[in-house]
Every structure is written in structure tokens, then in C-alpha cells.
XYZ file of C-alpha atoms in Angstrom:
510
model
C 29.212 -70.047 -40.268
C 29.175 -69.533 -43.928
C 31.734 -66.891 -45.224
C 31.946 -68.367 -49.198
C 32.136 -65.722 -52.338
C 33.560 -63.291 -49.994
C 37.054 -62.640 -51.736
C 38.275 -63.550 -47.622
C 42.145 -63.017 -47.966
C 45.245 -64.196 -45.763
C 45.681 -67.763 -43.828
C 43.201 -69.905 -43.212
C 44.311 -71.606 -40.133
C 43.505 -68.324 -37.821
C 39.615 -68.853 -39.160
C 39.698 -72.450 -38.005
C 41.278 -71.563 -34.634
C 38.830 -69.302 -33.520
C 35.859 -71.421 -35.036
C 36.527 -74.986 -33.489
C 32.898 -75.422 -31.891
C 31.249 -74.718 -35.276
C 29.300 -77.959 -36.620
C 29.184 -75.859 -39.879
C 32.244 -73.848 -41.782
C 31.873 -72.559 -45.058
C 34.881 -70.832 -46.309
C 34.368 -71.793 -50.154
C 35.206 -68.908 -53.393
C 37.730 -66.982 -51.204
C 41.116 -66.379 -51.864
C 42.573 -67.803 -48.717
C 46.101 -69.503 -48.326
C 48.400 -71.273 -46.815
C 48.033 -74.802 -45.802
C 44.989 -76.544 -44.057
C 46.396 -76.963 -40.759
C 43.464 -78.028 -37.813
C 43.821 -76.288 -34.263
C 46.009 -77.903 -31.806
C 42.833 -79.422 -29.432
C 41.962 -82.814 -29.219
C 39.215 -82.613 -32.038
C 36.704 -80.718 -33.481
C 32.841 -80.521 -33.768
C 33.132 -79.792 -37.330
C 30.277 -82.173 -39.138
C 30.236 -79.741 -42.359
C 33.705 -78.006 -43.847
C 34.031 -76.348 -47.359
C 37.272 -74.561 -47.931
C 37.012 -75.042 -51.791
C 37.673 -73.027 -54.099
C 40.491 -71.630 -52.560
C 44.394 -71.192 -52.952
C 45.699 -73.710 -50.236
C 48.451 -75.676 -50.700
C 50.673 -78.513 -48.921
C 50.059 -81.540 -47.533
C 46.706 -82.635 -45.688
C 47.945 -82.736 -41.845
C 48.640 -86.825 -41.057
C 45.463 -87.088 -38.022
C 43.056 -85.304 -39.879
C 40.945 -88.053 -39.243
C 41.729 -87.787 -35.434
C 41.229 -84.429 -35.756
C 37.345 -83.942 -37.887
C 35.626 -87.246 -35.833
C 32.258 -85.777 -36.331
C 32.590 -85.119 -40.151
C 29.688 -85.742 -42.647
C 30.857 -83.696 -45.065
C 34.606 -82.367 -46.192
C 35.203 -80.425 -49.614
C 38.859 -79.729 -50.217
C 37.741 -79.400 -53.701
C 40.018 -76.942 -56.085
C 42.797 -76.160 -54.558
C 46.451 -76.878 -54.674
C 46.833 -79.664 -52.458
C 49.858 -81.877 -53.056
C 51.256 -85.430 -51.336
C 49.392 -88.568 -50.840
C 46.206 -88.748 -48.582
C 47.081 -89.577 -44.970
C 45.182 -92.903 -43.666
C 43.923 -91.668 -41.224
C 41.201 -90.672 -43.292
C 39.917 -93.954 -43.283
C 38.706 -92.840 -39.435
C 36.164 -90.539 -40.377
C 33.223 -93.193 -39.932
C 31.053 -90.467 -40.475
C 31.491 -89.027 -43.750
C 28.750 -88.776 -46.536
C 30.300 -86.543 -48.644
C 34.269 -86.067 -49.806
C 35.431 -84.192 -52.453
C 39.164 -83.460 -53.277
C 38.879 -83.274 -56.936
C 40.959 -80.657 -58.658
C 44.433 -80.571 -56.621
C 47.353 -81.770 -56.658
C 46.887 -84.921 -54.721
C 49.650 -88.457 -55.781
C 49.997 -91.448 -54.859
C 48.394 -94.461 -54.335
C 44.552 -94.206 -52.485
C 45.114 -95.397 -48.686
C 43.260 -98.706 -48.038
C 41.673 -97.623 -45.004
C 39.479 -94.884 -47.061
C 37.938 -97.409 -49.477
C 37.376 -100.294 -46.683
C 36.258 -98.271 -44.037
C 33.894 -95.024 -44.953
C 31.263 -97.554 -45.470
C 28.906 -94.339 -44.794
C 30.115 -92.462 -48.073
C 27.389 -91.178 -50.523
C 29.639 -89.600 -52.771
C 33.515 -89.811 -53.427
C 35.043 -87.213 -55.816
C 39.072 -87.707 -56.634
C 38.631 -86.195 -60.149
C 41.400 -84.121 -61.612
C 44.435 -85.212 -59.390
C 47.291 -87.324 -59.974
C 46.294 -90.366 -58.125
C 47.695 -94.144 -59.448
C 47.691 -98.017 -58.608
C 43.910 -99.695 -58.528
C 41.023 -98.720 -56.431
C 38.466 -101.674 -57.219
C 40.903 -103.985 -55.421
C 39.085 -106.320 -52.643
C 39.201 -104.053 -50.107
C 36.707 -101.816 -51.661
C 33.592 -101.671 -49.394
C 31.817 -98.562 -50.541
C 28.218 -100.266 -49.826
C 26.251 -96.975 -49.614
C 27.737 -94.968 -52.504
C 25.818 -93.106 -54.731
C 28.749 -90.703 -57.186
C 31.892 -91.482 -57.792
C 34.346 -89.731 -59.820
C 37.486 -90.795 -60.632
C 37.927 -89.136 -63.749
C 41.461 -87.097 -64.544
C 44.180 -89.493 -62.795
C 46.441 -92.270 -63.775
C 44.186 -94.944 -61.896
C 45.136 -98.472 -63.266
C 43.821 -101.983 -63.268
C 40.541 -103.285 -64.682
C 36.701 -102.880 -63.822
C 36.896 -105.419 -60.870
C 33.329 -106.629 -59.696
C 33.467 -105.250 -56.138
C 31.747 -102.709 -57.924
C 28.792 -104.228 -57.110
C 29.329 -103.808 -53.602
C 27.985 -100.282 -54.478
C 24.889 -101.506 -55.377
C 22.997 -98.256 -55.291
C 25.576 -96.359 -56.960
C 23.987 -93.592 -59.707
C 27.145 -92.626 -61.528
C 30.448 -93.797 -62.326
C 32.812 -91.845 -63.551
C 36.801 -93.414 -64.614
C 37.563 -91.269 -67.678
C 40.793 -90.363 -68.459
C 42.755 -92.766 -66.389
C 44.651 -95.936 -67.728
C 41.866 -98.666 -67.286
C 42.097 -101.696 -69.396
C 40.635 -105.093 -70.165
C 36.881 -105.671 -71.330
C 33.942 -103.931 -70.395
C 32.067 -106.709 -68.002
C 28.341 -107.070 -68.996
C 27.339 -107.439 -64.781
C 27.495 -103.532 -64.760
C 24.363 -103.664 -66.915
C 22.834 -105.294 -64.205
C 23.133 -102.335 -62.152
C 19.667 -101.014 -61.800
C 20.068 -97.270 -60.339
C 23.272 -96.695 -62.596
C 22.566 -93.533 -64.690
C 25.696 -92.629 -65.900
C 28.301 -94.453 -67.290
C 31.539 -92.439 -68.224
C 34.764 -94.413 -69.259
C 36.360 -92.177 -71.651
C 39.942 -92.351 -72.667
C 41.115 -95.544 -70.999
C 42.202 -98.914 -72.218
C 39.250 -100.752 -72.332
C 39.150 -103.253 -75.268
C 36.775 -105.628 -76.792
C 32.796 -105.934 -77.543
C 30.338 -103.210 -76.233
C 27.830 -105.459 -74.347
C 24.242 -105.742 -74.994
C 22.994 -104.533 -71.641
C 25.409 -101.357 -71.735
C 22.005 -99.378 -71.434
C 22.143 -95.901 -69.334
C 20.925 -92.517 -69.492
C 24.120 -91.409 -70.467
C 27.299 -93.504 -72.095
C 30.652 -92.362 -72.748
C 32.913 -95.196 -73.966
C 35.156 -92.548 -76.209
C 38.969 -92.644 -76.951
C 39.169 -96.886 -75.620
C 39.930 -99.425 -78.135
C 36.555 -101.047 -78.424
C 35.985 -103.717 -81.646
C 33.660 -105.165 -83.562
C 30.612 -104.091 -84.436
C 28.105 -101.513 -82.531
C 25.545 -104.198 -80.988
C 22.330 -104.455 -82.820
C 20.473 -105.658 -79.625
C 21.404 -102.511 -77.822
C 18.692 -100.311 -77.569
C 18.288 -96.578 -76.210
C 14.793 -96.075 -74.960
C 16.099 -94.209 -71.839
C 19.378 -93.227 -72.881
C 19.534 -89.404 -74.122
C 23.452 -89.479 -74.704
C 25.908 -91.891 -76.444
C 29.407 -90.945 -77.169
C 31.343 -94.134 -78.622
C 33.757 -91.584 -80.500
C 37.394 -92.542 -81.330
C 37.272 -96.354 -80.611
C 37.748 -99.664 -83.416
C 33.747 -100.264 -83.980
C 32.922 -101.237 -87.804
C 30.464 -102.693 -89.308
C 26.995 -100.466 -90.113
C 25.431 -98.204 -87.957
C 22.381 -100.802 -86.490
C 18.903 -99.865 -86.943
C 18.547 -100.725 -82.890
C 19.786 -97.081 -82.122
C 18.099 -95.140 -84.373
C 14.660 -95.590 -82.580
C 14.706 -93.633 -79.693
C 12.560 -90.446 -78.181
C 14.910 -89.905 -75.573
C 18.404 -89.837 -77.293
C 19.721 -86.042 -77.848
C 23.040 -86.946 -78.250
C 24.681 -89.754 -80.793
C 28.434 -89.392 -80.960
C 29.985 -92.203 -83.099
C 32.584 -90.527 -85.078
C 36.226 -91.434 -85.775
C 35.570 -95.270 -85.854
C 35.589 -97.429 -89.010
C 31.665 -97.452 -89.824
C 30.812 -98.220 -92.864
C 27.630 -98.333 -95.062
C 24.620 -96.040 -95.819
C 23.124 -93.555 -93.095
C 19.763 -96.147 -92.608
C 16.157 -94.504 -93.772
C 15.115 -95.306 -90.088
C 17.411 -92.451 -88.994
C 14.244 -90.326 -88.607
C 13.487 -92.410 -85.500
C 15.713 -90.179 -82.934
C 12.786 -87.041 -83.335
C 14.473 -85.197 -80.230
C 17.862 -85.560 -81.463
C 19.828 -82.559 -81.238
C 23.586 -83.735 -82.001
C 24.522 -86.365 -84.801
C 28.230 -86.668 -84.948
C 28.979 -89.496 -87.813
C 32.662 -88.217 -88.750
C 35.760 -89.759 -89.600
C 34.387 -93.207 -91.049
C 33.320 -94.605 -94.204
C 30.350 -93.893 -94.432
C 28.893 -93.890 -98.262
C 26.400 -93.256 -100.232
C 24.062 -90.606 -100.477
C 22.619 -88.094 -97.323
C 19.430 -89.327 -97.188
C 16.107 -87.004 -97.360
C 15.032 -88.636 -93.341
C 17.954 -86.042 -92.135
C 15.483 -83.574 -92.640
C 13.135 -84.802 -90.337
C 15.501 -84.297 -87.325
C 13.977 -80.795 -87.083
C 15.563 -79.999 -83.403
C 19.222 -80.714 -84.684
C 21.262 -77.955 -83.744
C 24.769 -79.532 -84.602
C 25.291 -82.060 -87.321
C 28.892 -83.629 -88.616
C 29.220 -85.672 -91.097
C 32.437 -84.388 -92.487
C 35.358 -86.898 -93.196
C 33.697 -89.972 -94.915
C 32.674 -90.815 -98.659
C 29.120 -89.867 -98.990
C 28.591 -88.812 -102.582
C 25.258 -87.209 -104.441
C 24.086 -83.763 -104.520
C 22.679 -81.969 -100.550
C 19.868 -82.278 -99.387
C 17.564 -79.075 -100.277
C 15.760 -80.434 -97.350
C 18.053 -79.386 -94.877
C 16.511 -75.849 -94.745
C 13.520 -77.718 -93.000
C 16.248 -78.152 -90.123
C 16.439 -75.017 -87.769
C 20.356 -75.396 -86.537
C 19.465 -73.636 -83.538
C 21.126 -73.667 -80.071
C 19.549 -76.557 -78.404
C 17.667 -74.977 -75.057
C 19.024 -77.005 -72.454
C 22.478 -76.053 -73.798
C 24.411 -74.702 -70.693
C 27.651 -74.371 -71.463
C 29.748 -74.644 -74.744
C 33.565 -74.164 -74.742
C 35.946 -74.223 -77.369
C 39.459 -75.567 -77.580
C 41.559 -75.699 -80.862
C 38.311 -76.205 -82.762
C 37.243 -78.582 -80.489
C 33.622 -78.059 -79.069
C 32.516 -80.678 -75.978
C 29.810 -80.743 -73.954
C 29.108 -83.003 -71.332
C 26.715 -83.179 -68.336
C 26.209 -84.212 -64.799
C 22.364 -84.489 -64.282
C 20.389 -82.782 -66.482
C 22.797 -80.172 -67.513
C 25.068 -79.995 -70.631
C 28.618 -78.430 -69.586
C 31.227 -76.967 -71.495
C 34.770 -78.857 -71.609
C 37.475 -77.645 -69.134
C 36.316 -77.007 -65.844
C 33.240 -75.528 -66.227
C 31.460 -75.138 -62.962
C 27.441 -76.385 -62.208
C 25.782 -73.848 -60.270
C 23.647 -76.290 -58.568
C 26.427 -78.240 -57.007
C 29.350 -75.972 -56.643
C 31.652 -78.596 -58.574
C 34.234 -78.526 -61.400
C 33.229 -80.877 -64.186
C 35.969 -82.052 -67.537
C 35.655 -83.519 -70.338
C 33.431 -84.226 -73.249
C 32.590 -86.211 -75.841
C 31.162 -83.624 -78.941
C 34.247 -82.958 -81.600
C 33.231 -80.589 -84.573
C 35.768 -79.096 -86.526
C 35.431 -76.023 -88.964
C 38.232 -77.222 -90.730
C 38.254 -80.288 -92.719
C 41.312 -82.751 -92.741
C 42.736 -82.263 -96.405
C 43.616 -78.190 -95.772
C 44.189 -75.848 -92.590
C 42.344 -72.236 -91.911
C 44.404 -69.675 -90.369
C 43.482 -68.619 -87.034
C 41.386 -69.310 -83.955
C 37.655 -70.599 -85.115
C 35.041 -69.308 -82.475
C 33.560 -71.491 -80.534
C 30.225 -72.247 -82.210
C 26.739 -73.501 -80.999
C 25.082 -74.673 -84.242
C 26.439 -76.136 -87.265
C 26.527 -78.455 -90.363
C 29.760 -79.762 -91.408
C 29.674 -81.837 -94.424
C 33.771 -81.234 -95.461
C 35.703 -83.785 -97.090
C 32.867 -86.027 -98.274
C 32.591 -86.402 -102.634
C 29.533 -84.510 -102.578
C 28.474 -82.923 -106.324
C 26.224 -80.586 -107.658
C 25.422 -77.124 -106.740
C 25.339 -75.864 -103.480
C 21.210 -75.560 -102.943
C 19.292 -72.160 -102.364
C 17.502 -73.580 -99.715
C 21.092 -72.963 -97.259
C 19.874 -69.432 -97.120
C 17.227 -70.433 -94.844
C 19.234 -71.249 -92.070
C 19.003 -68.247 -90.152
C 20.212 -69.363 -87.337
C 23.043 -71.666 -88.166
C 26.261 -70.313 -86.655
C 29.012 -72.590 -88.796
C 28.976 -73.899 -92.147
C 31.785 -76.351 -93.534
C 31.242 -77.727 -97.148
C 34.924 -77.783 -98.162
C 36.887 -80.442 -99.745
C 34.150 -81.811 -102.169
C 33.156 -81.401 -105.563
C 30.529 -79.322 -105.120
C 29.987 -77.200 -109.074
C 28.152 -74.109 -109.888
C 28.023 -70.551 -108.280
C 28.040 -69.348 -104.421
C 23.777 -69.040 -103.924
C 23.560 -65.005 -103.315
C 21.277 -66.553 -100.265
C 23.779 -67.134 -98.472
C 23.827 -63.272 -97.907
C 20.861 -64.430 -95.330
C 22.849 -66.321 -93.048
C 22.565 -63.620 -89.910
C 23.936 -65.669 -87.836
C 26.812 -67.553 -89.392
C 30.014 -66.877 -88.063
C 32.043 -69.159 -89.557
C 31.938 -69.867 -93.354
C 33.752 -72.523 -95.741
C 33.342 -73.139 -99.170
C 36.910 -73.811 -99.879
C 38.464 -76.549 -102.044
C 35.510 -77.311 -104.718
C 34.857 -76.192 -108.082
C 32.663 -73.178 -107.647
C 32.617 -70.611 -110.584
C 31.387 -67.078 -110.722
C 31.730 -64.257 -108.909
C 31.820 -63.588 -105.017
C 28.496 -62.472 -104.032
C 28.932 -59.261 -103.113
C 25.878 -59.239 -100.304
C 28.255 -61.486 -98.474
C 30.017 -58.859 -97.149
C 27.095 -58.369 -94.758
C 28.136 -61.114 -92.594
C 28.832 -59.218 -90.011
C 29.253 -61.809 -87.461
C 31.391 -63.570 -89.623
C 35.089 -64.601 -87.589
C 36.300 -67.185 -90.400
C 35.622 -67.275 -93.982
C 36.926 -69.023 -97.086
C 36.403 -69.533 -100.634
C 40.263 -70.618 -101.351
C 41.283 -72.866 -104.405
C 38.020 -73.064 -106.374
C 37.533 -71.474 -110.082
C 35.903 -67.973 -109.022
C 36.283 -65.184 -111.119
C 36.016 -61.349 -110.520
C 36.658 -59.027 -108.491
C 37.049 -59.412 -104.515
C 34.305 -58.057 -103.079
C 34.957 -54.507 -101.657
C 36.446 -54.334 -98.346
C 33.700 -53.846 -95.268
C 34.744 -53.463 -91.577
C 33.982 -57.565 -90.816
C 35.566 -58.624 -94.214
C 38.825 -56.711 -93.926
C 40.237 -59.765 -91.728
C 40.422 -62.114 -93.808
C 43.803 -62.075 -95.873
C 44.492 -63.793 -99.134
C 44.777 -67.596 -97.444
C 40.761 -67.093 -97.551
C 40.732 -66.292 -101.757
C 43.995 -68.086 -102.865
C 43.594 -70.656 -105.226
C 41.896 -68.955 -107.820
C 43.337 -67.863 -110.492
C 40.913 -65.556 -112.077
C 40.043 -63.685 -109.284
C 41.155 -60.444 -108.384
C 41.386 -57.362 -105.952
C 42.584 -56.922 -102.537
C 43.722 -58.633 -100.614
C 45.343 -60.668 -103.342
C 48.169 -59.520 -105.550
C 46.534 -60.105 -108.787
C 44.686 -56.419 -109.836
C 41.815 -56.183 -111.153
């Protein structure tokens, strides 16, 4: 019986009561409540429920186990269940399949569910408030294939009953309190995919063998430096964002036709951006910010034509820009899915083949919630703050708060499709190119803190998709350019800072 993304209203338990031969119950996407209480009978035939997606609450009834004998599958998924999982859960022999991310679950995982559904293909606790360990020695998963762990308070280190999973695909801990080093033995896994340990404890070296399709080691307190003998050949996404990692950026992962993603901002990097850069010819996001990186943005950049997002905002790199860039098409990647924005923040992140947007954004193809991320671009640059909500962009080039000189090249007016343009906080000379004017897409614009002269161009004002916009504290002269429906948002924060220009909305008359 499948009743799911019927808007089904009222209690649940007078569906299950009057369904308990049913091998198969779909009640997922209603809007049913109340708590998930089983019929009073000795047990049910039940091998396939899905009540997710719903608005049921409470605790999970103490024999549920007793109770669904014949289970292979249960999804409990997104709801507002609360209280620790009964043991008896540990009794369903039969399970492939559980899923009770996205409640309100506590408490410590009972001992009897990770010793004794040997059967399990995939385990999904994600977004709950679970605690204590889980990779204790009672963990005798053999047969899983996905597990997701990520959103609790899980403790305790990366134990190697792991391996008793030995065919497991992904593994998923983030955001949980993990610590101690990463242990090279899970590089010996050989049908891990994806690896996902963001924002936990883990400390030390990033070992050589740490080689996946997809890495997220973000927000830990990794050291040293980003292994030269670790090489990407497979790998299409690496997020080591926010950790300790110094050093130079190694030639080893900057040869790669696979990688779209390279996240290794906000560490302490240091050096030049190598020549051999030009080796990732798929790459679609480089996200270098927040280190100290120096020198000047080499010409190779250029040859990244399928970039649609590049950040290398908050380091030291000095010289003119590139008038190469315009060979870049800053386009929305294809395979982007999803792309959601939170206080300037823009993640994306991806189970399979799929790139999601942060914050619960759903897959299609499986029915689940996924989190988290690992792509941060801002459209503001450390040294100054915009005023109001930046839209969440697809396409960008962010080279804020760098000591980049010279004049801001012609070429920029190419980028037709760019959506977001940050060169603030540099010392970028000369006048604001009139091609800008040809930026159809842009929708967020900042030239602020430099030393442009001249007048506004006053084509600019044809923007029209234009949500954030700022020229402040530069040496511009003239008037204002005349007020247009798009540019009549932007107040005086967006001109301020020069004292030569005039015309609303500043005080200063013309």
C-alpha cells in the first residue's frame, strides 16, 4: 500500500491498525501525527514501512522489534521523534535498510543494534542528538554499505572495527566530536567512495593513502603539510577547508582529470599558486582563501576554462589581474543541483553523483535529507561589511583583500555570465572599465575599498539583476549616476568614502 505525497492528515496509528497484513506501507510526505504506536497483535508482516516525512512525535514503542519481525526495511526518517532507541531493535535480524535521521532521537546507541543487525546495508542516524562511541568492539556491521552519522554529538576515535564493514561505500561522521588521528588502514578500504569527516576533532597528518572519490576533512585540526604523495586521479572533490595545513600547495594535486572540486581555504598555505595548476582541466571550484598565499595570479588560471566559482580572496597575492580571465566562462557548472545560501555562505555537497545545496536539501532519487558542505564564498571581504542579505550566487570570482595593483582590465566585461564579482580591499588604480556595463548577469558587484578615480559609469545602471553593489571609499568623482528602478536600493553605505562624489543618495549636492 503506498499512500506517500498525499497531504494524509490525522493519527497514524488507525492506518497501521487496519493495515497489519501488509508486507508493504508507504505513508511517506503526509502530514500525519501523533506517535508511532504498532497494533496490539502479536506481530506484524510488515517487511517494508516508510512513515517519513511526517509530523510524528514521542518515543519509539519499547518491542518494536517484537513487534516488525519480518522487517527489511524501516524509514522513520524526518520526523520529530524524541528518547533513546529501545533495544529491542537489535531483534530485527532482518533489516537492510534503517533510517532515523532527522528527529529528535538522544542518548547513547543500544548495543544490541550495532552487534546484532549483521544484515544492515545501510544505517542512517544523521541529524539527531545521539552521544557516547559507536565503533566500540561490539560493532559487527559486516554487510554495510552507507552509513551516516553525520549531525550528533558521537564521541571517541576512528576505532578499526571499521573494517569489519569491509564493503562499506560511504562513511559519513561530520559534525560530531571525533578526535585523535586519522588512521591510514581506512585507505586500505577498497569500495570506500566517500569519505566525510567534517567538523570533528581529528588532529594530526593527512595520510598518503587518504584517496576517495570524494574527501571532506573540513573544520578538524589537521597539521603539517598537505601530502605531496597524495594523488587525485579518481577523486573529483576535496574539501580540507578550515584545518592547520601549511606549507605549499604540492604539485601532486594539481594533476588530475577527475577533480571538480578543490577546497583548501582558511589554512596557513603559503607560497605561489604552482604553473602546473592548469593540470585540474575539469575543475569547476578552486577555493584558495584565507592563507598566505603570494605572489602573482598566474596566466595557467586561465586555462581552467569550466571554472564556474573561483576564491582567492583573503591572502597576499600582489601584481596586476589577469586579462586572461575573460577566457574563463564563470558559468553554472551543469551538474550543479542545488545551491543554497546562508549568511553569505554558499555549500554544496553531494551523495552520489549529485551536488546538493547546504541545509536539508532533499535528493529526488533517494527520498533523503542531506547537510552540510564544504564550498565557503563570501561577497564580502574581511577588512569592511556590506549591508544586507547577498543572494545566493552560482558563479563568481572573488579576489578581495589580496594587494593586487593596476587597473581593473577591460577584458571583465566579457564575463557574461558571471553572477558575483568581489575585487575590494586592494589597490587596484585607474577608472571603473565602462565594460562592466556588459555584465548581464552579475548580481552582485564590489569594487569597494581601492583607489579608483573617475566617474561612475553611467551604463552601470543597467544592471538590472544587480541585488548588491558598491564602489564605497575609493577617489571617484562626479555625479551619482541617475537613479533607475534596480539602482534605487542601494543607499549611501554603497558610495561613501568618496569625497568628490556627489548626488543622491549622498548628502553632498552636486
Amino acid at each position: 500500500l503506498d499512500l506517500s505525497h498525499n497531504n494524509l492528515k490525522g493519527s497514524i496509528n488507525l492506518i497501521l491498525a487496519n493495515n497489519t497484513n501488509l508486507e508493504f506501507l508507504s505513508l511517506r510526505n503526509n502530514s500525519l501525527v501523533g506517535q508511532f504506536h504498532l497494533p496490539p497483535i502479536r506481530s506484524m508482516k510488515s517487511q517494508w514501512i516508510d512513515v517519513s516525512d511526517n509530523k510524528l512525535n514521542g518515543q519509539i514503542q519499547a518491542n518494536i522489534g517484537q513487534m516488525l519481525p519480518y522487517a527489511i526495511c524501516l524509514n522513520l526518517s524526518k520526523n520529530s521523534f524524541d528518547d533513546s532507541i529501545p533495544s529491542s531493535i537489535g531483534d530485527m535480524l532482518n533489516l537492510q535498510q534503517l533510517d532515523l535521521s532527522f528527529n529528535k532521537f538522544t542518548g547513547e546507541l543500544p548495543m544490541e543494534m550495532v552487534a546484532n543487525l549483521v544484515n544492515l546495508l545501510t544505517l542512517k542516524l544523521s541529524g539527531n542528538r545521539f552521544h557516547g562511541q559507536i565503533f566500540t568492539e561490539h560493532y559487527n556491521l559486516t554487510w554495510l554499505e552507507y552509513l551516516h552519522l553525520e549531525n550528533n554529538q558521537f564521541t571517541g576515535f576512528l576505532s578499526n572495527v571499521i573494517l569489519r564493514s569491509a564493503q562499506l561505500v560511504e562513511l559519513d561522521v561530520s559534525n560530531n566530536k571525533i578526535s585523535g588521528k586519522i588512521p591510514r588502514w581506512i585507505g586500505n578500504m577498497k569500495f570506500l567512495g566517500t569519505v566525510a569527516m567534517r567538523n570533528n576533532q581529528l588532529e594530526g597528518p593527512l595520510p598518503c593513502n587518504f584517496q576517495f572519490n570524494f574527501v571532506d576533512l573540513s573544520f578538524n585540526l589537521l597539521t603539517g603539510s598537505i601530502p605531496s604523495c597524495l594523488e587525485l586521479q579518481n577523486t573529483w572533490g576535496l574539501y580540507l577547508q578550515g584545518n592547520k595545513f601549511t606549507g605549499s600547495i604540492p604539485k601532486s594535486i594539481l594533476n588530475s582529470s577527475t577533480l571538480l572540486i578543490l577546497d583548501i581555504s582558511y589554512n596557513s598555505l603559503s607560497g605561489k599558486i604552482p604553473d602546473s595548476i592548469s593540470g585540474l582541466p575539469n575543475l569547476e571550484f578552486l577555493l584558495l582563501k584565507g592563507n598566505y598565499l603570494s605572489g602573482e595570479i598566474p596566466n595557467q588560471l586561465c586555462q581552467l576554462n569550466n571554472i564556474g566559482l573561483m576564491d582567492l580572496s583573503n591572502n597576499i597575492f600582489s601584481g596586476s589581474i589577469p586579462q586572461c580571465f575573460f577566457n574563463i566562462s564563470f558559468k553554472e557548472p551543469l551538474n550543479f543541483y542545488a545551491f543554497s545560501p546562508s549568511y553569505f555562505r554558499h555549500t554544496i555537497y553531494t551523495y552520489g553523483s549529485i551536488l546538493l545545496g547546504q541545509y536539508t536539501v532533499y535528493d529526488p532519487n533517494d527520498g533523503y535529507a542531506h547537510e552540510d558542505g564544504a564550498i565557503d564564498v563570501l561577497s564580502k571581504s574581511r577588512s569592511h561589511s556590506s549591508k544586507g542579505d547577498i543572494l545566493d550566487f552560482k558563479s563568481g570570482l572573488d579576489l578581495s583583500s589580496n594587494n593586487l595593483s593596476g587597473e581593473i582590465p577591460n577584458e571583465l566585461g566579457k564575463l557574461s555570465q558571471i553572477q558575483a564579482l568581489n575585487l575590494s580591499s586592494n589597490q587596484l588604480t585607474g577608472y571603473i572599465p565602462r565594460t562592466l556595463s556588459n555584465l548581464s548577469q552579475i548580481q552582485s558587484l564590489d569594487l569597494s575599498y581601492n583607489r579608483l578615480s573617475g566617474e561612475i559609469p553611467p551604463k552601470l545602471t543597467d544592471l538590472h539583476l544587480l541585488k548588491f553593489f558598491s564602489v564605497a571609499h575609493n577617489n571617484l568623482s562626479g555625479n551619482v549616476p541617475d537613479i533607475k528602478p534596480r539602482f534605487g536600493v542601494f543607499d549611501n553605505s554603497s558610495y561613501g568614502g568618496n569625497p568628490l562624489l556627489c548626488g543622491l543618495p549622498l548628502v553632498k549636492s552636486c
